[in-house]
Amino acid sequence: MAAADHRVQAIFSIIDQDGSHTIDCDEMQEALINVGYKFTSDEIMAMIRIADSDHDDQLTFSEFKRLVNRMQEIERLSQEFKMYDINNSGYITAKEIKNVLEKRFNTKVDIKKLNALVKRKDTDKDGKISFEEYLDASLSFKLPEATSL
């Protein structure tokens, strides 16, 4: 096992407070709070699901190692999501995306195109994008540049 793997294993063991050889949402959230990160339970579950290959809502060591490799990207996406979530509802709507893009790029944005974008990426069909949907979608698309809207 490489030195980096030993460090990740040591971190995994500290987070796995109950000794179950898995990390659940509560353990992950407490560990992240202890090092200064503030993610909601929904955000933590979205992170876990990215690496949770057996879909049991917990991370084994190998799944945790995969997540550690992606944490920097997830943190950036979380900040990006929060920028679009103007009303702090935990969801992004086409209207919120429109408001942010118009302010940021000082241009008009076609709400119909944004509605279509949200509809395509809204997997639970509730008319808005959750953080989990945003993470999933971010792997396959980026919000369009203002000039193409």
Short mmCIF file of C-alpha atoms in Angstrom, two decimals:
data_model
loop_
_atom_site.label_atom_id
_atom_site.label_comp_id
_atom_site.label_asym_id
_atom_site.label_seq_id
_atom_site.Cartn_x
_atom_site.Cartn_y
_atom_site.Cartn_z
CA MET A 1 0.00 0.00 0.00
CA ALA A 2 1.42 3.39 -1.02
CA ALA A 3 1.98 6.15 1.56
CA ALA A 4 -1.00 8.10 0.21
CA ASP A 5 -3.19 5.01 0.61
CA HIS A 6 -2.02 4.66 4.23
CA ARG A 7 -3.03 8.27 4.90
CA VAL A 8 -6.44 7.75 3.29
CA GLN A 9 -6.87 4.51 5.30
CA ALA A 10 -6.02 6.37 8.52
CA ILE A 11 -8.55 9.09 7.70
CA PHE A 12 -11.16 6.45 6.82
CA SER A 13 -10.61 4.73 10.18
CA ILE A 14 -11.02 7.99 12.09
CA ILE A 15 -14.27 8.85 10.27
CA ASP A 16 -15.64 5.30 10.70
CA GLN A 17 -16.55 5.97 14.34
CA ASP A 18 -18.66 2.84 14.82
CA GLY A 19 -16.00 0.50 13.40
CA SER A 20 -18.37 -0.89 10.76
CA HIS A 21 -15.74 -0.58 8.00
CA THR A 22 -18.13 1.74 6.21
CA ILE A 23 -18.85 5.46 6.45
CA ASP A 24 -22.43 6.68 6.50
CA CYS A 25 -23.88 10.16 6.02
CA ASP A 26 -23.76 11.12 9.70
CA GLU A 27 -20.13 10.05 10.11
CA MET A 28 -19.12 11.89 6.94
CA GLN A 29 -20.99 15.05 7.90
CA GLU A 30 -19.44 15.15 11.38
CA ALA A 31 -15.95 14.63 9.97
CA LEU A 32 -16.39 17.40 7.40
CA ILE A 33 -17.76 19.80 10.02
CA ASN A 34 -14.76 19.03 12.22
CA VAL A 35 -12.40 20.20 9.47
CA GLY A 36 -14.42 23.29 8.60
CA TYR A 37 -16.67 22.19 5.73
CA LYS A 38 -20.39 22.90 5.91
CA PHE A 39 -22.42 20.59 3.72
CA THR A 40 -26.08 19.70 4.24
CA SER A 41 -27.16 16.08 4.67
CA ASP A 42 -28.51 16.13 1.10
CA GLU A 43 -25.15 17.36 -0.20
CA ILE A 44 -23.32 14.66 1.79
CA MET A 45 -25.62 11.96 0.39
CA ALA A 46 -25.06 13.29 -3.12
CA MET A 47 -21.30 13.03 -2.54
CA ILE A 48 -21.60 9.53 -1.13
CA ARG A 49 -23.71 8.40 -4.07
CA ILE A 50 -21.02 9.53 -6.52
CA ALA A 51 -18.63 6.89 -5.21
CA ASP A 52 -21.14 4.37 -3.75
CA SER A 53 -20.83 1.61 -6.33
CA ASP A 54 -23.00 -0.89 -4.41
CA HIS A 55 -25.77 1.69 -3.77
CA ASP A 56 -26.06 1.06 -0.02
CA ASP A 57 -25.68 4.76 0.94
CA GLN A 58 -22.40 4.01 2.73
CA LEU A 59 -18.78 4.06 1.66
CA THR A 60 -16.35 1.18 1.89
CA PHE A 61 -12.65 2.05 1.93
CA SER A 62 -12.28 1.69 -1.84
CA GLU A 63 -15.39 3.84 -2.41
CA PHE A 64 -14.09 6.41 0.08
CA LYS A 65 -10.75 6.53 -1.73
CA ARG A 66 -12.59 7.23 -4.99
CA LEU A 67 -14.54 10.03 -3.28
CA VAL A 68 -11.40 11.59 -1.80
CA ASN A 69 -10.00 11.85 -5.31
CA ARG A 70 -13.10 13.83 -6.37
CA MET A 71 -13.63 16.02 -3.26
CA GLN A 72 -11.99 19.13 -4.70
CA GLU A 73 -14.27 19.00 -7.74
CA ILE A 74 -17.32 18.38 -5.53
CA GLU A 75 -16.49 21.36 -3.33
CA ARG A 76 -16.18 23.59 -6.40
CA LEU A 77 -19.52 22.30 -7.71
CA SER A 78 -21.14 22.88 -4.33
CA GLN A 79 -20.01 26.53 -4.36
CA GLU A 80 -21.23 26.87 -7.94
CA PHE A 81 -24.60 25.34 -7.01
CA LYS A 82 -24.97 27.75 -4.09
CA MET A 83 -24.24 30.68 -6.39
CA TYR A 84 -27.22 29.70 -8.60
CA ASP A 85 -29.47 28.81 -5.63
CA ILE A 86 -30.31 32.44 -4.94
CA ASN A 87 -33.09 31.76 -2.43
CA ASN A 88 -31.12 29.02 -0.59
CA SER A 89 -33.90 26.49 -1.14
CA GLY A 90 -31.55 23.63 -1.94
CA TYR A 91 -32.75 23.66 -5.54
CA ILE A 92 -31.97 25.61 -8.70
CA THR A 93 -34.71 26.83 -11.01
CA ALA A 94 -34.45 28.15 -14.56
CA LYS A 95 -35.37 31.59 -13.23
CA GLU A 96 -32.46 31.54 -10.74
CA ILE A 97 -30.03 30.47 -13.47
CA LYS A 98 -31.36 33.27 -15.68
CA ASN A 99 -30.93 35.89 -12.94
CA VAL A 100 -27.35 34.85 -12.18
CA LEU A 101 -26.29 34.65 -15.83
CA GLU A 102 -27.86 38.00 -16.70
CA LYS A 103 -26.15 39.72 -13.77
CA ARG A 104 -22.83 37.99 -14.33
CA PHE A 105 -22.64 38.54 -18.09
CA ASN A 106 -24.81 41.67 -18.33
CA THR A 107 -26.90 40.19 -21.14
CA LYS A 108 -30.41 38.86 -21.74
CA VAL A 109 -30.92 35.09 -21.42
CA ASP A 110 -33.68 33.08 -23.08
CA ILE A 111 -35.75 31.51 -20.26
CA LYS A 112 -37.21 28.94 -22.70
CA LYS A 113 -33.74 27.50 -23.33
CA LEU A 114 -33.08 27.37 -19.60
CA ASN A 115 -36.44 25.70 -18.96
CA ALA A 116 -35.51 23.06 -21.55
CA LEU A 117 -32.09 22.61 -19.90
CA VAL A 118 -33.64 22.17 -16.45
CA LYS A 119 -36.25 19.77 -17.84
CA ARG A 120 -33.52 17.57 -19.42
CA LYS A 121 -31.46 17.37 -16.20
CA ASP A 122 -34.37 17.19 -13.72
CA THR A 123 -34.40 13.43 -13.14
CA ASP A 124 -37.16 13.43 -10.53
CA LYS A 125 -39.34 15.73 -12.69
CA ASP A 126 -40.12 18.26 -9.94
CA GLY A 127 -39.27 21.25 -12.13
CA LYS A 128 -36.04 22.15 -10.36
CA ILE A 129 -32.48 20.87 -10.00
CA SER A 130 -31.35 19.39 -6.67
CA PHE A 131 -27.68 19.31 -5.67
CA GLU A 132 -27.54 15.60 -6.50
CA GLU A 133 -28.99 16.25 -9.96
CA TYR A 134 -26.54 19.12 -10.38
CA LEU A 135 -23.60 16.85 -9.55
CA ASP A 136 -24.83 14.16 -11.92
CA ALA A 137 -25.46 16.69 -14.68
CA SER A 138 -22.12 18.42 -14.14
CA LEU A 139 -20.37 15.29 -15.29
CA SER A 140 -22.04 15.63 -18.70
CA PHE A 141 -22.70 19.35 -19.22
CA LYS A 142 -21.88 22.85 -18.13
CA LEU A 143 -24.29 25.75 -18.04
CA PRO A 144 -24.20 27.45 -21.43
CA GLU A 145 -22.26 30.63 -22.00
CA ALA A 146 -24.47 33.69 -21.96
CA THR A 147 -23.66 34.39 -25.60
CA SER A 148 -25.38 31.17 -26.72
CA LEU A 149 -28.63 31.94 -24.89
#
